CSV table of C-alpha atoms (C1' of nucleotides) in Angstrom, one decimal:
chain,number,residue,atom,x,y,z
P,574,MET,CA,74.7,7.4,-16.1
P,575,SER,CA,71.0,8.2,-15.7
P,576,VAL,CA,69.1,6.3,-13.1
P,577,LYS,CA,66.6,4.8,-15.6
P,578,ARG,CA,63.5,3.6,-13.9
P,579,ALA,CA,62.6,0.1,-15.1
P,580,SER,CA,59.7,0.3,-17.4
P,581,SER,CA,56.7,-1.8,-16.5
P,582,ALA,CA,57.6,-4.1,-19.3
P,583,ARG,CA,61.0,-4.9,-17.9
P,584,GLY,CA,59.6,-5.6,-14.5
P,585,ARG,CA,56.9,-7.9,-15.8
P,586,THR,CA,59.3,-9.8,-18.0
P,587,GLU,CA,61.8,-10.3,-15.3
P,588,ARG,CA,59.2,-11.5,-12.9
P,589,ALA,CA,58.0,-14.0,-15.5
P,590,ILE,CA,61.5,-15.3,-16.0
P,591,VAL,CA,62.3,-15.7,-12.4
P,592,THR,CA,58.9,-17.3,-11.6
P,593,ALA,CA,59.3,-19.7,-14.4
P,594,ALA,CA,62.8,-20.6,-13.3
P,595,VAL,CA,61.5,-21.5,-9.8
P,596,GLY,CA,58.7,-23.6,-11.2
P,597,VAL,CA,60.8,-25.5,-13.7
P,598,TRP,CA,63.8,-26.0,-11.5
P,599,ALA,CA,61.5,-27.2,-8.7
P,600,ARG,CA,60.7,-30.2,-10.8
P,601,ASP,CA,64.0,-30.6,-12.5
P,602,ARG,CA,67.1,-28.9,-11.2
P,603,ALA,CA,69.0,-29.9,-14.3
P,604,ALA,CA,66.6,-28.0,-16.6
P,605,THR,CA,68.4,-25.9,-19.3
P,606,LEU,CA,68.0,-22.2,-19.9
P,607,PRO,CA,66.1,-22.7,-23.1
P,608,GLN,CA,63.6,-24.7,-21.1
P,609,ILE,CA,63.3,-21.8,-18.6
P,610,ALA,CA,62.8,-19.4,-21.5
P,611,GLU,CA,60.1,-21.5,-23.0
P,612,ALA,CA,58.3,-21.8,-19.7
P,613,ALA,CA,58.5,-18.1,-19.2
P,614,GLU,CA,57.3,-17.5,-22.7
P,615,VAL,CA,60.2,-15.4,-23.7
P,616,GLY,CA,63.0,-15.9,-26.2
P,617,ARG,CA,66.3,-17.3,-25.3
P,618,THR,CA,67.8,-13.9,-26.2
P,619,THR,CA,65.6,-12.0,-23.8
P,620,LEU,CA,66.5,-14.3,-21.0
P,621,HIS,CA,70.1,-13.7,-21.6
P,622,ARG,CA,69.6,-10.0,-21.6
P,623,TYR,CA,68.1,-10.1,-18.1
P,624,PHE,CA,70.5,-12.7,-16.8
P,625,PRO,CA,73.8,-12.7,-18.7
P,626,GLU,CA,75.0,-15.7,-16.6
P,627,ARG,CA,73.2,-18.7,-15.4
P,628,GLU,CA,74.4,-18.1,-11.9
P,629,GLY,CA,72.6,-14.8,-11.8
P,630,LEU,CA,69.3,-16.4,-12.6
P,631,VAL,CA,69.9,-19.1,-10.0
P,632,ARG,CA,70.6,-16.5,-7.4
P,633,ALA,CA,67.6,-14.4,-8.3
P,634,ALA,CA,65.4,-17.5,-8.3
P,635,VAL,CA,66.6,-18.5,-4.9
P,636,GLU,CA,66.1,-15.0,-3.5
P,637,HIS,CA,62.6,-14.9,-5.0
P,638,GLY,CA,61.8,-18.3,-3.5
P,639,LEU,CA,63.0,-17.3,-0.1
P,640,GLU,CA,61.1,-14.1,-0.3
P,641,ALA,CA,57.9,-15.9,-1.1
P,642,ILE,CA,58.5,-18.4,1.7
P,643,GLY,CA,59.3,-15.6,4.2
P,644,GLY,CA,56.2,-13.7,3.1
P,645,ALA,CA,53.9,-16.7,3.5
P,646,ILE,CA,55.3,-17.4,6.9
P,647,ALA,CA,54.9,-13.7,7.9
P,648,GLU,CA,51.2,-13.8,6.8
P,649,ALA,CA,50.6,-16.8,9.0
P,650,GLU,CA,51.6,-14.6,12.0
P,651,PRO,CA,53.6,-17.3,13.8
P,652,ASP,CA,54.1,-15.0,16.7
P,653,HIS,CA,50.4,-14.8,17.6
P,654,GLY,CA,48.0,-17.2,19.3
P,655,HIS,CA,48.5,-20.7,20.6
P,656,PRO,CA,51.8,-22.2,19.4
P,657,LEU,CA,50.0,-25.2,17.9
P,658,ALA,CA,47.5,-23.0,16.1
P,659,ALA,CA,50.3,-20.9,14.8
P,660,MET,CA,52.2,-23.9,13.6
P,661,ARG,CA,49.1,-25.1,11.8
P,662,ARG,CA,48.8,-21.8,10.1
P,663,VAL,CA,52.5,-21.9,9.1
P,664,VAL,CA,52.1,-25.4,7.6
P,665,ALA,CA,49.1,-24.2,5.6
P,666,ALA,CA,51.1,-21.1,4.5
P,667,LEU,CA,54.0,-23.3,3.4
P,668,ALA,CA,51.7,-25.4,1.3
P,669,SER,CA,50.8,-22.2,-0.7
P,670,VAL,CA,54.4,-21.8,-1.7
P,671,SER,CA,55.3,-25.5,-2.1
P,672,GLU,CA,56.9,-24.8,-5.5
P,673,ALA,CA,59.3,-22.4,-4.0
P,674,ILE,CA,60.1,-24.7,-1.1
P,675,MET,CA,60.7,-27.7,-3.4
P,676,PHE,CA,63.1,-25.6,-5.4
P,677,VAL,CA,65.1,-24.0,-2.7
P,678,PHE,CA,65.2,-27.0,-0.3
P,679,GLY,CA,65.3,-29.6,-3.0
P,680,ASP,CA,69.0,-29.1,-3.6
P,681,GLN,CA,71.3,-28.7,-0.6
P,682,SER,CA,73.9,-27.0,-2.7
P,683,LEU,CA,71.6,-24.1,-3.5
P,684,LEU,CA,71.4,-23.0,0.1
P,685,ARG,CA,75.0,-23.8,0.8
P,686,ASP,CA,76.4,-21.9,-2.2
P,687,VAL,CA,73.9,-19.2,-3.1
P,688,VAL,CA,72.6,-17.9,0.2
P,689,PRO,CA,76.0,-17.2,1.7
P,690,THR,CA,76.8,-14.7,-1.0
P,691,ALA,CA,73.3,-13.2,-0.9
P,692,GLU,CA,73.2,-12.5,2.8
P,693,PRO,CA,76.8,-11.9,4.0
P,694,ASP,CA,76.7,-11.8,7.7
P,695,PRO,CA,74.0,-13.1,10.0
P,696,PRO,CA,73.6,-16.9,9.7
P,697,THR,CA,69.9,-16.6,10.6
P,698,PRO,CA,69.1,-13.1,11.8
P,699,HIS,CA,65.8,-14.1,13.5
P,700,ASP,CA,63.9,-16.9,11.9
P,701,PRO,CA,60.2,-16.5,12.9
P,702,VAL,CA,59.7,-20.2,12.8
P,703,ILE,CA,62.5,-20.8,15.3
P,704,GLU,CA,61.0,-18.2,17.5
P,705,LEU,CA,57.6,-19.8,17.3
P,706,ILE,CA,59.1,-23.2,18.3
P,707,ARG,CA,61.0,-21.6,21.2
P,708,ARG,CA,57.9,-19.9,22.4
P,709,GLY,CA,56.0,-23.2,22.1
P,710,GLN,CA,58.7,-24.9,24.1
P,711,ALA,CA,58.6,-22.2,26.8
P,712,GLU,CA,54.9,-22.5,27.1
P,713,GLY,CA,55.2,-26.3,27.4
P,714,VAL,CA,53.5,-27.0,24.1
P,715,PHE,CA,56.5,-28.3,22.1
P,716,ASP,CA,58.9,-30.9,23.3
P,717,ASP,CA,61.8,-29.1,24.9
P,718,GLN,CA,63.9,-32.3,24.9
P,719,LEU,CA,64.4,-31.7,21.2
P,720,SER,CA,66.4,-28.7,19.9
P,721,ALA,CA,64.4,-26.0,18.3
P,722,GLU,CA,66.6,-26.4,15.2
P,723,TRP,CA,65.8,-30.1,14.9
P,724,ILE,CA,62.1,-29.4,15.3
P,725,GLN,CA,62.3,-26.9,12.5
P,726,GLN,CA,64.1,-29.3,10.3
P,727,VAL,CA,61.4,-31.9,10.9
P,728,LEU,CA,58.8,-29.4,10.1
P,729,TRP,CA,60.4,-28.7,6.8
P,730,ALA,CA,61.0,-32.3,6.0
P,731,VAL,CA,57.5,-33.5,6.7
P,732,SER,CA,56.0,-30.6,4.8
P,733,TYR,CA,58.4,-31.3,1.9
P,734,THR,CA,57.4,-34.9,1.9
P,735,ALA,CA,53.8,-34.1,1.8
P,736,PHE,CA,54.3,-31.7,-1.1
P,737,GLU,CA,56.0,-34.5,-3.0
P,738,GLN,CA,53.2,-36.9,-2.3
P,739,VAL,CA,50.6,-34.4,-3.5
P,740,GLU,CA,52.7,-33.8,-6.6
P,741,GLN,CA,52.7,-37.5,-7.5
P,742,GLY,CA,49.1,-37.9,-6.5
P,743,THR,CA,49.6,-40.1,-3.5
P,744,LEU,CA,48.1,-37.6,-1.1
P,745,ALA,CA,45.1,-35.5,-1.7
P,746,LYS,CA,45.9,-31.7,-1.7
P,747,PHE,CA,42.9,-31.3,0.6
P,748,ASP,CA,44.4,-33.5,3.2
P,749,LEU,CA,47.8,-32.0,3.2
P,750,THR,CA,47.7,-29.6,6.1
P,751,ALA,CA,45.7,-32.0,8.3
P,752,THR,CA,48.1,-34.9,7.6
P,753,VAL,CA,51.2,-32.9,8.2
P,754,THR,CA,50.0,-31.3,11.4
P,755,ARG,CA,48.6,-34.5,12.8
P,756,THR,CA,52.0,-36.2,12.1
P,757,LEU,CA,54.0,-33.4,13.6
P,758,GLU,CA,51.8,-33.2,16.7
P,759,ARG,CA,51.3,-36.8,17.5
P,760,GLY,CA,54.0,-38.7,15.6
P,761,ILE,CA,53.1,-41.9,13.9
P,762,THR,CA,52.0,-43.9,17.0
P,763,ALA,CA,48.4,-44.6,18.1
P,764,ARG,CA,47.1,-43.3,21.4
P,765,ALA,CA,45.1,-45.2,24.0
P,766,GLY,CA,41.4,-44.2,23.6
P,767,GLU,CA,42.0,-42.2,20.5
P,768,ARG,CA,39.3,-41.3,18.0
P,769,ALA,CA,39.4,-39.6,14.7
P,770,GLY,CA,39.2,-35.9,15.1
P,771,SER,CA,40.1,-35.9,18.7
P,772,GLU,CA,42.7,-33.2,18.4
P,773,PRO,CA,43.0,-31.0,21.5
P,774,GLU,CA,41.1,-27.8,21.4
P,775,LEU,CA,43.0,-24.6,21.0
W,829,MET,CA,82.3,-67.6,-25.6
W,830,SER,CA,84.0,-68.9,-22.5
W,831,VAL,CA,82.4,-68.1,-19.2
W,832,LYS,CA,85.4,-66.4,-17.7
W,833,ARG,CA,85.2,-66.0,-14.0
W,834,ALA,CA,86.0,-62.5,-13.0
W,835,SER,CA,89.5,-62.4,-11.5
W,836,SER,CA,89.7,-61.1,-7.9
W,837,ALA,CA,91.2,-57.9,-9.2
W,838,ARG,CA,88.3,-57.1,-11.4
W,839,GLY,CA,85.8,-57.7,-8.7
W,840,ARG,CA,87.7,-55.5,-6.2
W,841,THR,CA,88.1,-52.7,-8.7
W,842,GLU,CA,84.4,-52.7,-9.7
W,843,ARG,CA,83.3,-52.6,-6.0
W,844,ALA,CA,85.7,-49.8,-5.3
W,845,ILE,CA,84.3,-47.8,-8.3
W,846,VAL,CA,80.6,-48.4,-7.4
W,847,THR,CA,81.2,-47.7,-3.7
W,848,ALA,CA,83.0,-44.4,-4.5
W,849,ALA,CA,80.2,-43.4,-6.9
W,850,VAL,CA,77.6,-43.8,-4.2
W,851,GLY,CA,79.7,-41.9,-1.7
W,852,VAL,CA,80.5,-39.0,-4.0
W,853,TRP,CA,77.1,-38.7,-5.6
W,854,ALA,CA,75.5,-38.8,-2.2
W,855,ARG,CA,77.1,-35.4,-1.5
W,856,ASP,CA,77.0,-34.0,-5.0
W,857,ARG,CA,74.8,-35.6,-7.7
W,858,ALA,CA,76.4,-33.5,-10.3
W,859,ALA,CA,79.9,-34.9,-9.7
W,860,THR,CA,81.7,-35.8,-12.9
W,861,LEU,CA,83.2,-39.2,-13.8
W,862,PRO,CA,86.8,-38.0,-13.2
W,863,GLN,CA,85.8,-37.1,-9.6
W,864,ILE,CA,84.4,-40.6,-9.1
W,865,ALA,CA,87.5,-42.1,-10.6
W,866,GLU,CA,89.7,-40.1,-8.3
W,867,ALA,CA,87.6,-41.0,-5.2
W,868,ALA,CA,87.8,-44.7,-6.2
W,869,GLU,CA,91.6,-44.3,-6.7
W,870,VAL,CA,91.5,-45.6,-10.3
W,871,GLY,CA,92.2,-43.9,-13.6
W,872,ARG,CA,89.6,-42.5,-15.8
W,873,THR,CA,90.5,-45.1,-18.3
W,874,THR,CA,89.8,-48.0,-15.9
W,875,LEU,CA,86.5,-46.5,-14.9
W,876,HIS,CA,85.4,-46.4,-18.5
W,877,ARG,CA,86.5,-50.0,-19.0
W,878,TYR,CA,84.1,-51.1,-16.3
W,879,PHE,CA,81.3,-48.7,-17.2
W,880,PRO,CA,81.5,-47.6,-20.8
W,881,GLU,CA,78.6,-45.2,-20.2
W,882,ARG,CA,77.8,-43.0,-17.3
W,883,GLU,CA,74.3,-44.4,-17.3
W,884,GLY,CA,75.6,-47.9,-16.5
W,885,LEU,CA,77.5,-46.6,-13.5
W,886,VAL,CA,74.5,-44.8,-12.2
W,887,ARG,CA,72.4,-47.9,-12.5
W,888,ALA,CA,75.0,-50.0,-10.8
W,889,ALA,CA,75.3,-47.4,-8.0
W,890,VAL,CA,71.6,-47.3,-7.4
W,891,GLU,CA,71.3,-51.1,-7.3
W,892,HIS,CA,74.3,-51.3,-5.0
W,893,GLY,CA,72.7,-48.7,-2.7
W,894,LEU,CA,69.3,-50.4,-2.7
W,895,GLU,CA,70.9,-53.7,-2.0
W,896,ALA,CA,72.8,-52.2,1.0
W,897,ILE,CA,69.6,-50.6,2.3
W,898,GLY,CA,67.6,-53.7,1.8
W,899,GLY,CA,70.2,-55.8,3.5
W,900,ALA,CA,70.4,-53.4,6.5
W,901,ILE,CA,66.6,-53.5,6.9
W,902,ALA,CA,66.6,-57.3,6.7
W,903,GLU,CA,69.2,-57.5,9.4
W,904,ALA,CA,67.0,-55.4,11.6
W,905,GLU,CA,64.3,-58.1,11.4
W,906,PRO,CA,61.4,-55.7,11.1
W,907,ASP,CA,59.0,-58.7,11.2
W,908,HIS,CA,60.0,-59.7,14.7
W,909,GLY,CA,59.1,-58.3,18.2
W,910,HIS,CA,57.1,-55.3,19.2
W,911,PRO,CA,56.5,-53.0,16.2
W,912,LEU,CA,58.0,-50.0,18.1
W,913,ALA,CA,61.1,-52.0,18.9
W,914,ALA,CA,61.3,-53.2,15.4
W,915,MET,CA,61.0,-49.7,14.0
W,916,ARG,CA,63.8,-48.5,16.3
W,917,ARG,CA,66.0,-51.3,15.0
W,918,VAL,CA,65.2,-50.3,11.5
W,919,VAL,CA,66.1,-46.7,12.1
W,920,ALA,CA,69.4,-47.7,13.6
W,921,ALA,CA,70.0,-50.0,10.6
W,922,LEU,CA,69.3,-47.2,8.2
W,923,ALA,CA,71.8,-45.0,10.0
W,924,SER,CA,74.5,-47.5,9.1
W,925,VAL,CA,73.8,-47.1,5.4
W,926,SER,CA,73.0,-43.4,5.5
W,927,GLU,CA,75.3,-42.7,2.5
W,928,ALA,CA,73.4,-45.1,0.3
W,929,ILE,CA,70.1,-43.5,1.4
W,930,MET,CA,71.3,-40.0,0.8
W,931,PHE,CA,72.4,-41.0,-2.7
W,932,VAL,CA,69.3,-43.0,-3.7
W,933,PHE,CA,66.7,-40.8,-2.2
W,934,GLY,CA,68.5,-37.5,-2.6
W,935,ASP,CA,67.4,-37.3,-6.2
W,936,GLN,CA,63.8,-38.2,-7.1
W,937,SER,CA,64.8,-38.7,-10.7
W,938,LEU,CA,67.0,-41.6,-9.7
W,939,LEU,CA,64.2,-43.7,-8.4
W,940,ARG,CA,61.8,-42.6,-11.1
W,941,ASP,CA,64.2,-43.3,-14.0
W,942,VAL,CA,66.6,-46.0,-12.9
W,943,VAL,CA,64.6,-48.4,-10.8
W,944,PRO,CA,61.8,-49.0,-13.4
W,945,THR,CA,64.3,-50.4,-15.8
W,946,ALA,CA,66.1,-52.4,-13.1
W,947,GLU,CA,63.0,-54.1,-11.8
W,948,PRO,CA,60.5,-54.5,-14.7
W,949,ASP,CA,57.2,-55.6,-13.2
W,950,PRO,CA,56.2,-55.3,-9.6
W,951,PRO,CA,56.0,-51.7,-8.3
W,952,THR,CA,56.9,-52.9,-4.8
W,953,PRO,CA,56.8,-56.6,-4.4
W,954,HIS,CA,56.7,-56.7,-0.6
W,955,ASP,CA,58.4,-53.9,1.2
W,956,PRO,CA,59.3,-55.1,4.7
W,957,VAL,CA,58.9,-51.7,6.2
W,958,ILE,CA,55.4,-51.3,4.8
W,959,GLU,CA,54.7,-54.7,6.3
W,960,LEU,CA,56.0,-53.6,9.6
W,961,ILE,CA,53.9,-50.5,9.6
W,962,ARG,CA,50.7,-52.4,8.7
W,963,ARG,CA,51.5,-54.9,11.5
W,964,GLY,CA,51.9,-52.1,13.9
W,965,GLN,CA,48.7,-50.5,12.8
W,966,ALA,CA,46.9,-53.9,13.2
W,967,GLU,CA,48.3,-54.2,16.7
W,968,GLY,CA,47.2,-50.7,17.6
W,969,VAL,CA,50.7,-49.4,18.0
W,970,PHE,CA,50.9,-47.2,14.9
W,971,ASP,CA,48.3,-44.6,14.0
W,972,ASP,CA,45.9,-46.2,11.6
W,973,GLN,CA,44.4,-42.8,10.6
W,974,LEU,CA,47.5,-42.3,8.6
W,975,SER,CA,48.2,-44.4,5.5
W,976,ALA,CA,51.0,-46.9,5.8
W,977,GLU,CA,52.7,-45.3,2.8
W,978,TRP,CA,52.6,-41.9,4.4
W,979,ILE,CA,54.1,-43.2,7.6
W,980,GLN,CA,56.8,-44.9,5.6
W,981,GLN,CA,57.6,-41.6,3.8
W,982,VAL,CA,57.8,-39.8,7.1
W,983,LEU,CA,60.1,-42.4,8.4
W,984,TRP,CA,62.4,-41.9,5.4
W,985,ALA,CA,62.1,-38.1,5.6
W,986,VAL,CA,62.9,-37.8,9.3
W,987,SER,CA,65.8,-40.2,9.0
W,988,TYR,CA,67.1,-38.5,6.0
W,989,THR,CA,66.9,-35.1,7.8
W,990,ALA,CA,68.8,-36.6,10.7
W,991,PHE,CA,71.6,-37.9,8.4
W,992,GLU,CA,71.9,-34.4,6.9
W,993,GLN,CA,72.2,-32.9,10.4
W,994,VAL,CA,74.8,-35.3,11.4
W,995,GLU,CA,76.7,-34.6,8.2
W,996,GLN,CA,76.8,-30.9,8.9
W,997,GLY,CA,77.6,-31.4,12.6
W,998,THR,CA,74.3,-30.1,13.9
W,999,LEU,CA,73.3,-33.4,15.4
W,1000,ALA,CA,75.6,-35.8,17.3
W,1001,LYS,CA,75.9,-39.1,15.6
W,1002,PHE,CA,75.4,-40.7,19.0
W,1003,ASP,CA,71.9,-39.0,19.4
W,1004,LEU,CA,70.7,-39.9,15.9
W,1005,THR,CA,68.6,-43.0,16.6
W,1006,ALA,CA,67.2,-41.6,19.8
W,1007,THR,CA,66.2,-38.3,18.2
W,1008,VAL,CA,64.6,-39.9,15.2
W,1009,THR,CA,62.6,-42.5,17.1
W,1010,ARG,CA,61.5,-40.0,19.7
W,1011,THR,CA,60.3,-37.6,17.0
W,1012,LEU,CA,58.5,-40.4,15.1
W,1013,GLU,CA,56.9,-41.8,18.1
W,1014,ARG,CA,55.8,-38.7,19.9
W,1015,GLY,CA,55.9,-35.9,17.3
W,1016,ILE,CA,57.2,-32.6,18.3
W,1017,THR,CA,54.7,-31.8,21.1
W,1018,ALA,CA,55.2,-32.0,24.8
W,1019,ARG,CA,53.2,-34.4,26.9
W,1020,ALA,CA,51.5,-33.6,30.2
W,1021,GLY,CA,53.7,-35.0,33.1
W,1022,GLU,CA,56.5,-36.0,30.7
W,1023,ARG,CA,60.0,-36.5,31.9
W,1024,ALA,CA,63.1,-37.2,29.9
W,1025,GLY,CA,63.6,-40.9,29.2
W,1026,SER,CA,59.9,-41.7,29.9
W,1027,GLU,CA,59.4,-43.8,26.7
W,1028,PRO,CA,57.0,-46.7,27.1
W,1029,GLU,CA,58.5,-50.0,27.9
W,1030,LEU,CA,58.6,-52.6,25.2
C,1274,DC,C1',52.5,9.2,-36.5
C,1275,DC,C1',57.0,8.4,-35.3
C,1276,DT,C1',60.8,7.5,-32.3
C,1277,DT,C1',62.6,4.4,-29.2
C,1278,DA,C1',62.7,0.5,-26.1
C,1279,DA,C1',61.9,-4.3,-26.0
C,1280,DT,C1',61.8,-8.6,-28.0
C,1281,DG,C1',63.2,-12.9,-30.3
C,1282,DG,C1',64.8,-15.6,-34.2
C,1283,DA,C1',69.1,-17.1,-36.4
C,1284,DT,C1',73.7,-18.0,-36.1
C,1285,DG,C1',78.3,-18.2,-34.1
C,1286,DT,C1',81.8,-19.1,-30.3
C,1287,DT,C1',83.4,-21.3,-26.2
C,1288,DT,C1',83.6,-24.5,-22.6
C,1289,DG,C1',83.4,-28.8,-20.1
C,1290,DC,C1',82.4,-33.4,-19.9
C,1291,DA,C1',81.4,-38.0,-21.8
C,1292,DG,C1',83.2,-41.4,-24.6
C,1293,DT,C1',87.4,-43.3,-27.3
C,1294,DT,C1',92.0,-44.8,-28.6
C,1295,DC,C1',96.8,-45.9,-28.0
C,1296,DC,C1',100.6,-47.3,-25.6
C,1297,DA,C1',103.7,-47.8,-21.8
C,1298,DC,C1',103.9,-49.6,-17.1
C,1299,DT,C1',103.0,-52.9,-13.3
C,1300,DC,C1',101.4,-56.4,-11.1
C,1301,DT,C1',100.5,-61.6,-10.6
C,1302,DG,C1',100.4,-66.5,-11.4
C,1303,DG,C1',102.5,-70.4,-13.5
R,612,DC,C1',111.5,-65.3,-15.0
R,613,DC,C1',108.1,-64.3,-18.3
R,614,DA,C1',103.5,-64.0,-20.5
R,615,DG,C1',99.2,-61.9,-20.1
R,616,DA,C1',95.8,-59.5,-17.5
R,617,DG,C1',95.0,-55.2,-15.4
R,618,DT,C1',96.0,-50.5,-15.1
R,619,DG,C1',96.5,-45.5,-16.2
R,620,DG,C1',98.5,-41.4,-18.5
R,621,DA,C1',97.8,-38.5,-22.5
R,622,DA,C1',95.6,-36.9,-26.2
R,623,DC,C1',91.5,-36.7,-29.4
R,624,DT,C1',86.6,-36.5,-30.9
R,625,DG,C1',81.7,-35.4,-30.3
R,626,DC,C1',78.2,-33.2,-28.2
R,627,DA,C1',75.3,-30.3,-25.5
R,628,DA,C1',74.7,-26.3,-23.0
R,629,DA,C1',76.2,-21.6,-21.7
R,630,DC,C1',77.4,-17.4,-23.5
R,631,DA,C1',77.5,-13.8,-27.3
R,632,DT,C1',76.2,-11.0,-31.6
R,633,DC,C1',73.3,-9.2,-35.3
R,634,DC,C1',69.2,-7.6,-37.1
R,635,DA,C1',64.3,-7.7,-38.2
R,636,DT,C1',59.9,-7.1,-35.9
R,637,DT,C1',56.7,-5.5,-32.6
R,638,DA,C1',54.9,-2.7,-28.9
R,639,DA,C1',54.6,1.7,-26.2
R,640,DG,C1',54.8,6.6,-25.2
R,641,DG,C1',55.3,11.4,-26.7
DNA sequence: CCTTAATGGATGTTTGCAGTTCCACTCTGG
DNA sequence: CCAGAGTGGAACTGCAAACATCCATTAAGG
């Protein structure tokens, strides 16, 4: 069989389908394939040509989402600068791929069922966010009484919550990063002598 | 028509079905009715006698879950004592109904679709947790730079995350309340001169 | 211009679950 | 002990979505 290079058309169509799948499933995990096809502006037939089985599209969408998230985090350079500043950059980066996050992490079964088959061996080869948290703990910036994994989960959870709030209009998109970082850094309690905007300098 | 009092058997069976539904759907929202019936240890026929349509069972399960959650919160007496102490009691109370929480709040569409029909008019008549948060803000205990609604969402999100971690064995059930409250109260950052167990007295 | 790849509409098949019916079995209270 | 409520096994229908096939149309490259 000849190794046929995918024509540009194939590549574009496939991207459109996968992107549409992430977007639609982020808002409704029960969406049907015709809905995906419509969102991708392709025919049902075409969708089936690219992804003969639903499972294949789910897997591709998850991988695409994880790639987008990983890319955004990498761009935020979590391994540079003051840990707090790095974390703020990461939060801002996550906001730019909120759709992917709400899709991938909106359904526990996705990560439990799809990822194991996608990446066989290492449970988490080297998660840059975990590394950032450990670095911050070592430098005395993050609470080392909490496990790095727990802090990471909280980071995801609070970010996810903020995305939802923005989605339903309860939180202004503009305030997202500030609200999330303030909550993460200080919790929900007041401080003696606090004033608005009195975050520590970095 | 005679007002026939439900026999004890009917009551027990219905409770078993609804409870099983909450438990099963908390872990897998896509679970089928036969799965629910099996978990409830009743026949599919019986389940259908009590809930002719799936929708009815979903609604009953959501209402049952909300009742359990509301009851647990009420028992925690969020309107008494120091706001921080009250919040800690609330978190502990939520942990006792984690299954209901993971079911009701694990699927956004449940609250969006089911609750509106269940409670026609008031969007949120008087949420005791919101009241607690406002009280804490007024007393200078909770951050009044954050909206009460946001703080409530964070409270739910962090608790929910902790339940998940316990579920998958990443967090010890024993540490749940302490971890959640510590995270909520102090965020994920370290404090100058901190020591383990140095939470403020109440 | 003409060949070929890509697309998508229409239509058909299959599968799985919700909803239904019927009847035999088993409790439980009088 | 016996009548009736409660139960559940089995089998059937209906439906919606996934999966598959055919063919006409369009777009792209030599």
